[in-house]
Short mmCIF file of C-alpha atoms in Angstrom, two decimals:
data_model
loop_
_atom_site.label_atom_id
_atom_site.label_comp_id
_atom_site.label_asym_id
_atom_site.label_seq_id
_atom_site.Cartn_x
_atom_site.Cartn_y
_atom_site.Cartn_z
CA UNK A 1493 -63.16 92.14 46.79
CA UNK A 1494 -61.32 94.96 45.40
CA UNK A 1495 -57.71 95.25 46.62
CA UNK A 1496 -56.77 98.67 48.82
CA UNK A 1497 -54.06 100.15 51.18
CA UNK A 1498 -55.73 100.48 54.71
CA UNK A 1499 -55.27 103.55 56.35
CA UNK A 1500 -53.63 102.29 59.62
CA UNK A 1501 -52.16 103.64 62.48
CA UNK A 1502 -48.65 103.23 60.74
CA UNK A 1503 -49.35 104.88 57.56
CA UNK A 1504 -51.00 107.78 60.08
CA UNK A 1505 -47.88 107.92 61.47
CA UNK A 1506 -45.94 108.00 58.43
CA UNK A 1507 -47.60 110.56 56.99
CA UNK A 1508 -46.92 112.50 60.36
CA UNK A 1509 -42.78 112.20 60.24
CA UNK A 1510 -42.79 113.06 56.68
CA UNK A 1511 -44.92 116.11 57.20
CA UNK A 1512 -42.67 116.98 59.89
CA UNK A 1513 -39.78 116.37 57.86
CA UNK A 1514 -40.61 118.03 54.92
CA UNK A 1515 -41.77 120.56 57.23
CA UNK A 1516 -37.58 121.04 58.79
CA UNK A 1517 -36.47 121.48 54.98
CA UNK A 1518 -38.74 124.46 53.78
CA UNK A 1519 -38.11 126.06 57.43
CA UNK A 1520 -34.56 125.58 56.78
CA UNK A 1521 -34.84 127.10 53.35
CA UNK A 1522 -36.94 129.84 54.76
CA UNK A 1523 -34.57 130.68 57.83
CA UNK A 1524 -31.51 131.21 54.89
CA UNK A 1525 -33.99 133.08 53.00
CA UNK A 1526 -34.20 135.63 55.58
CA UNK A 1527 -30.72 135.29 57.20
CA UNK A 1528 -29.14 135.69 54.10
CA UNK A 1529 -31.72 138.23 52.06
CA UNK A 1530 -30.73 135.23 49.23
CA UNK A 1531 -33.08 133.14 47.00
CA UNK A 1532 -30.43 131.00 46.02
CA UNK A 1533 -31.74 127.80 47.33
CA UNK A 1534 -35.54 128.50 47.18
CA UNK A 1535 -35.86 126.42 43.74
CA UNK A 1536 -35.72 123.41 46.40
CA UNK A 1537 -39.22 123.78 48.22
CA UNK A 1538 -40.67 123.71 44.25
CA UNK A 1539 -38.31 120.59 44.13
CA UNK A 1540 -40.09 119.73 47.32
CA UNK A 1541 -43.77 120.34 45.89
CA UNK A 1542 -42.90 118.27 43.09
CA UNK A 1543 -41.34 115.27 44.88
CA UNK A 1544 -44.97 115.45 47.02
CA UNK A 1545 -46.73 114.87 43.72
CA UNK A 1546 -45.86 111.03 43.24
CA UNK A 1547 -46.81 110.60 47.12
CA UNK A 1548 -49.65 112.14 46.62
CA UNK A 1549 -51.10 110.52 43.57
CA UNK A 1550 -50.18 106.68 45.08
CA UNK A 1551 -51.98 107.39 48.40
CA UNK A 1552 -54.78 108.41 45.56
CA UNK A 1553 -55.11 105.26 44.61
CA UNK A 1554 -54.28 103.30 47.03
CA UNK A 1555 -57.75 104.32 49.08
CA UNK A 1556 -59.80 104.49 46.02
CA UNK A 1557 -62.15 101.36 45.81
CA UNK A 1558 -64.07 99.78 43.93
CA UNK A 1559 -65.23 101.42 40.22
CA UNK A 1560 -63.51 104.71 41.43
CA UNK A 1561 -59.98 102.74 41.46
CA UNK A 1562 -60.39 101.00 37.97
CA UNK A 1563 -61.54 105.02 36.30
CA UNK A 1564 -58.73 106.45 37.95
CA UNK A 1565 -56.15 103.72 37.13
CA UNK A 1566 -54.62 104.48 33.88
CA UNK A 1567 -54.82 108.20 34.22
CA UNK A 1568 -53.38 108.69 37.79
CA UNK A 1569 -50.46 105.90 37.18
CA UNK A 1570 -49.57 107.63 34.09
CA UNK A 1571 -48.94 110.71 35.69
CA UNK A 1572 -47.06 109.08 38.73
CA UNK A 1573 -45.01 107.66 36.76
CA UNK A 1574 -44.63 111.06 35.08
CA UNK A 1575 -43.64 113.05 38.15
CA UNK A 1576 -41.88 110.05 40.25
CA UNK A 1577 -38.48 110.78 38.78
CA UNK A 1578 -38.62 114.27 40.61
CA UNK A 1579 -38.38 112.80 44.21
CA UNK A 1580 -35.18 110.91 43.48
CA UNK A 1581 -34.10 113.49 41.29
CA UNK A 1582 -33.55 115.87 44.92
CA UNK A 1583 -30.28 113.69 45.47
CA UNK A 1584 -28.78 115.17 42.49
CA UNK A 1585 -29.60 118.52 44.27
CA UNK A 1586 -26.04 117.88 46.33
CA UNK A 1587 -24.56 119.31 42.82
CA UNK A 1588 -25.53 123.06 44.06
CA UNK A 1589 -23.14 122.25 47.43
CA UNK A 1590 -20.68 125.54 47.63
CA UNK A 1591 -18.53 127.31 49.94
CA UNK A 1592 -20.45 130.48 49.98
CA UNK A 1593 -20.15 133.68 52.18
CA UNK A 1594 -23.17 134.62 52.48
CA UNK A 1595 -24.25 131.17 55.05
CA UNK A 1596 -21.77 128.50 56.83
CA UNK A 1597 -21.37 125.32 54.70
CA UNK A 1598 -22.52 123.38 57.17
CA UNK A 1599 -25.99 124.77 56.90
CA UNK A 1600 -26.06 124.42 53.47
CA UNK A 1601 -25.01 120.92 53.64
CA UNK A 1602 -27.75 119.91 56.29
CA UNK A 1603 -30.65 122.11 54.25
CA UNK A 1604 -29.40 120.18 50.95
CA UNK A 1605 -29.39 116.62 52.89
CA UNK A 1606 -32.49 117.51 54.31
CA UNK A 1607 -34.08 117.67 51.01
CA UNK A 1608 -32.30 114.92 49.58
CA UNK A 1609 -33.73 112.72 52.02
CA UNK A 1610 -37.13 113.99 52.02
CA UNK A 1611 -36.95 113.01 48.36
CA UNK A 1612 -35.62 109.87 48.72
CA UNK A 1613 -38.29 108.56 51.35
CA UNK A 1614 -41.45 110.42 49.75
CA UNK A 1615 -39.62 108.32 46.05
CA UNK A 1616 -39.87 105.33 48.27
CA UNK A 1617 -42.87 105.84 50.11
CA UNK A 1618 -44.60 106.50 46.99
CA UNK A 1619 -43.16 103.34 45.13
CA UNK A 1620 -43.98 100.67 48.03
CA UNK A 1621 -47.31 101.69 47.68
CA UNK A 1622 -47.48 101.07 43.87
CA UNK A 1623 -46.01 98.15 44.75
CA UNK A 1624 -48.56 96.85 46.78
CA UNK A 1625 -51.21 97.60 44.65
CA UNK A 1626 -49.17 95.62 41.74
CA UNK A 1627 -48.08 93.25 44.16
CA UNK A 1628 -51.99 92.33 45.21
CA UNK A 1629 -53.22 92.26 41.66
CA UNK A 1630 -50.39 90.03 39.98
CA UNK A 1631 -47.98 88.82 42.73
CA UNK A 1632 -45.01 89.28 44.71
CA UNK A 1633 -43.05 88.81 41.37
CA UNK A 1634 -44.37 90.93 39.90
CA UNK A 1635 -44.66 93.41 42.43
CA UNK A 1636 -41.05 93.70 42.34
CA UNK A 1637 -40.06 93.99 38.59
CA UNK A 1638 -42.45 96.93 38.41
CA UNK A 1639 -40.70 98.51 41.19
CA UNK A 1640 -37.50 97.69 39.74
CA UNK A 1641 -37.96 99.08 36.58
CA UNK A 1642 -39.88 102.35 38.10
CA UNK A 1643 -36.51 103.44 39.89
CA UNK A 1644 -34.75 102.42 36.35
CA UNK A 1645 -36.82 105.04 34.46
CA UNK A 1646 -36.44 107.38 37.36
CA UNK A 1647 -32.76 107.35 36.62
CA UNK A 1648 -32.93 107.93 33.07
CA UNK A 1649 -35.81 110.92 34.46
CA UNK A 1650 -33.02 111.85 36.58
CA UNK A 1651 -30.51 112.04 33.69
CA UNK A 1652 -33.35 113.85 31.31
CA UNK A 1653 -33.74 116.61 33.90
CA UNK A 1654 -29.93 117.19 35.87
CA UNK A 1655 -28.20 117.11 32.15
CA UNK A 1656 -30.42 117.71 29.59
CA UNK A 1657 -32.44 120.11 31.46
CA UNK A 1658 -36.16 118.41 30.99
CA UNK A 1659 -39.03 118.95 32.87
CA UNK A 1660 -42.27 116.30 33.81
CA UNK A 1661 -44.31 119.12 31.86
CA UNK A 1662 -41.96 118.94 29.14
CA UNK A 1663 -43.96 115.63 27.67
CA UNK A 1664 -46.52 118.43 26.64
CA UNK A 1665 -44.81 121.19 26.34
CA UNK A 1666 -42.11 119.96 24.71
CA UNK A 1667 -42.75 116.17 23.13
CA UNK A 1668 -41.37 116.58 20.34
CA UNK A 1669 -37.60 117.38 21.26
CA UNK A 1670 -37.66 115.30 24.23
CA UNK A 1671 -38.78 112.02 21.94
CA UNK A 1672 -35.87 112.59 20.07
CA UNK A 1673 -33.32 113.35 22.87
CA UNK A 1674 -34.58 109.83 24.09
CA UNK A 1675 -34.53 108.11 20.51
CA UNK A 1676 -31.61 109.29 20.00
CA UNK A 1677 -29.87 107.65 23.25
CA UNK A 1678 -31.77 104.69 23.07
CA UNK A 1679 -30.39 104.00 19.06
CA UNK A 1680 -26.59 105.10 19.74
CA UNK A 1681 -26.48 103.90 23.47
CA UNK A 1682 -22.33 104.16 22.82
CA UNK A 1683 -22.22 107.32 21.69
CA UNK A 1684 -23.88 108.72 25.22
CA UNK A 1685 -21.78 106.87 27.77
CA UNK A 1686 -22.84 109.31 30.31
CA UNK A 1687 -26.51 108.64 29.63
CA UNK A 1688 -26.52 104.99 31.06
CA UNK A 1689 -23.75 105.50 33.48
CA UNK A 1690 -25.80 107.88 35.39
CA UNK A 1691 -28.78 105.89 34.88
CA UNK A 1692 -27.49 102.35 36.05
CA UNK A 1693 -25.55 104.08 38.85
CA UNK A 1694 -28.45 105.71 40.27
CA UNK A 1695 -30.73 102.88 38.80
CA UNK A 1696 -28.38 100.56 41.28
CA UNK A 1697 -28.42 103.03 44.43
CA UNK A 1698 -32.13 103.78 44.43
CA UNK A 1699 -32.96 100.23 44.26
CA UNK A 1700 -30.62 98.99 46.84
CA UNK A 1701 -31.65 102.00 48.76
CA UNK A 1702 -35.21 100.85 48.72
CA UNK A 1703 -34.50 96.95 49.11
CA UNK A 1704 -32.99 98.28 52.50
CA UNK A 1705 -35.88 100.04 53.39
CA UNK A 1706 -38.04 97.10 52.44
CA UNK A 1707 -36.08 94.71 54.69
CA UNK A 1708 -35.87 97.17 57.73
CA UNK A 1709 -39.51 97.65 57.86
CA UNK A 1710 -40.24 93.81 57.25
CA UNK A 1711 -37.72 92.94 60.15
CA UNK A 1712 -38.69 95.70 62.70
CA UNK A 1713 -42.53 93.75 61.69
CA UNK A 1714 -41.01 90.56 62.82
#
């Protein structure tokens, strides 16, 4: 029998808190919006809609069955692995943190964090449900390796889009360029030491970040 995710009264309820959560950020974004008559932070509910994208496309598969699953497969992994850089990639959002006049620090700092986290759990969300999926076709082994080197290449996604300025559409758009940006790195690895230090730094965070996710929900299970 086909593999799937069951739709349970946990995953119900996750989907609940990160609705609600999500939900906190844009109001937040939306309440400085007006306060402030400033659209200085509003790039962060697209960052938002873009972090949703990964989520979304996992939950996909993971209650497609049967002939629907294997079409859907190649295509709809691609593109999550496309677009799951941009959930993670909300950390690096922290970089915008300013004294400004126009709105307390503090309430930048919470709206910020608020959208870091969002994108750290909907990154995480996403991934333990590849996982699975990986996990019931080929084993726990392997179940792991794929989600270790999926927040890897987030990292170096990360990099591509806080430095160089890159884009998930950007693989169409802009293939050309990119593939030799990333060539170019992956050939003279030396002469970009800020490449792979932000990539094994965050590569290191996100994945302890999610092992302690993984444990905590195992352990609250037991």
């Amino acid at each position: 029998m086909e593999p799937t995710l069951p739709f349970t009264r946990t995953r119900v309820a996750l989907l609940f808190v990160l609705a609600a959560s999500v939900g906190l950020s844009l109001l937040l974004i939306a309440g400085r919006v007006a306060i402030t008559h400033q659209i200085r932070f509003l790039f962060l509910a697209w960052n938002l809609f873009l972090a949703l994208i990964p989520y979304a496309l996992s939950t996909l598969l993971g209650l497609a069955r049967g002939p629907l699953r294997a079409r859907l497969l190649l295509p709809v992994g691609a593109a999550w692995l496309l677009f799951f850089p941009n959930a993670p990639y909300l950390v690096t959002d922290l970089f915008h943190l300013d004294e400004r006049p126009d709105a307390p620090l503090w309430f930048d700092l919470a709206l910020i964090l608020s959208c870091a986290w969002n994108g750290l759990m909907l990154a995480y969300a996403s991934l333990a449900d590849m996982q699975t999926l990986v996990r019931l076709r080929l084993g726990p082994l392997a179940g792991w390796a794929f989600a270790t080197v999926a927040l890897l290449l987030s990292s170096f996604g990360i990099y591509l889009g806080r430095y160089l300025r890159y884009n998930s559409w950007d693989i169409l758009a802009n293939p050309l360029t990119l593939f030799y940006d990333i060539l170019n790195r992956l050939l003279h690895p030396f002469a970009y030491p800020r490449t792979w230090g932000v990539t094994m730094v965050f590569g290191v965070f996100l994945l302890l970040g999610y092992g302690t996710v993984r444990v905590l929900g195992r352990a609250q299970a037991e």
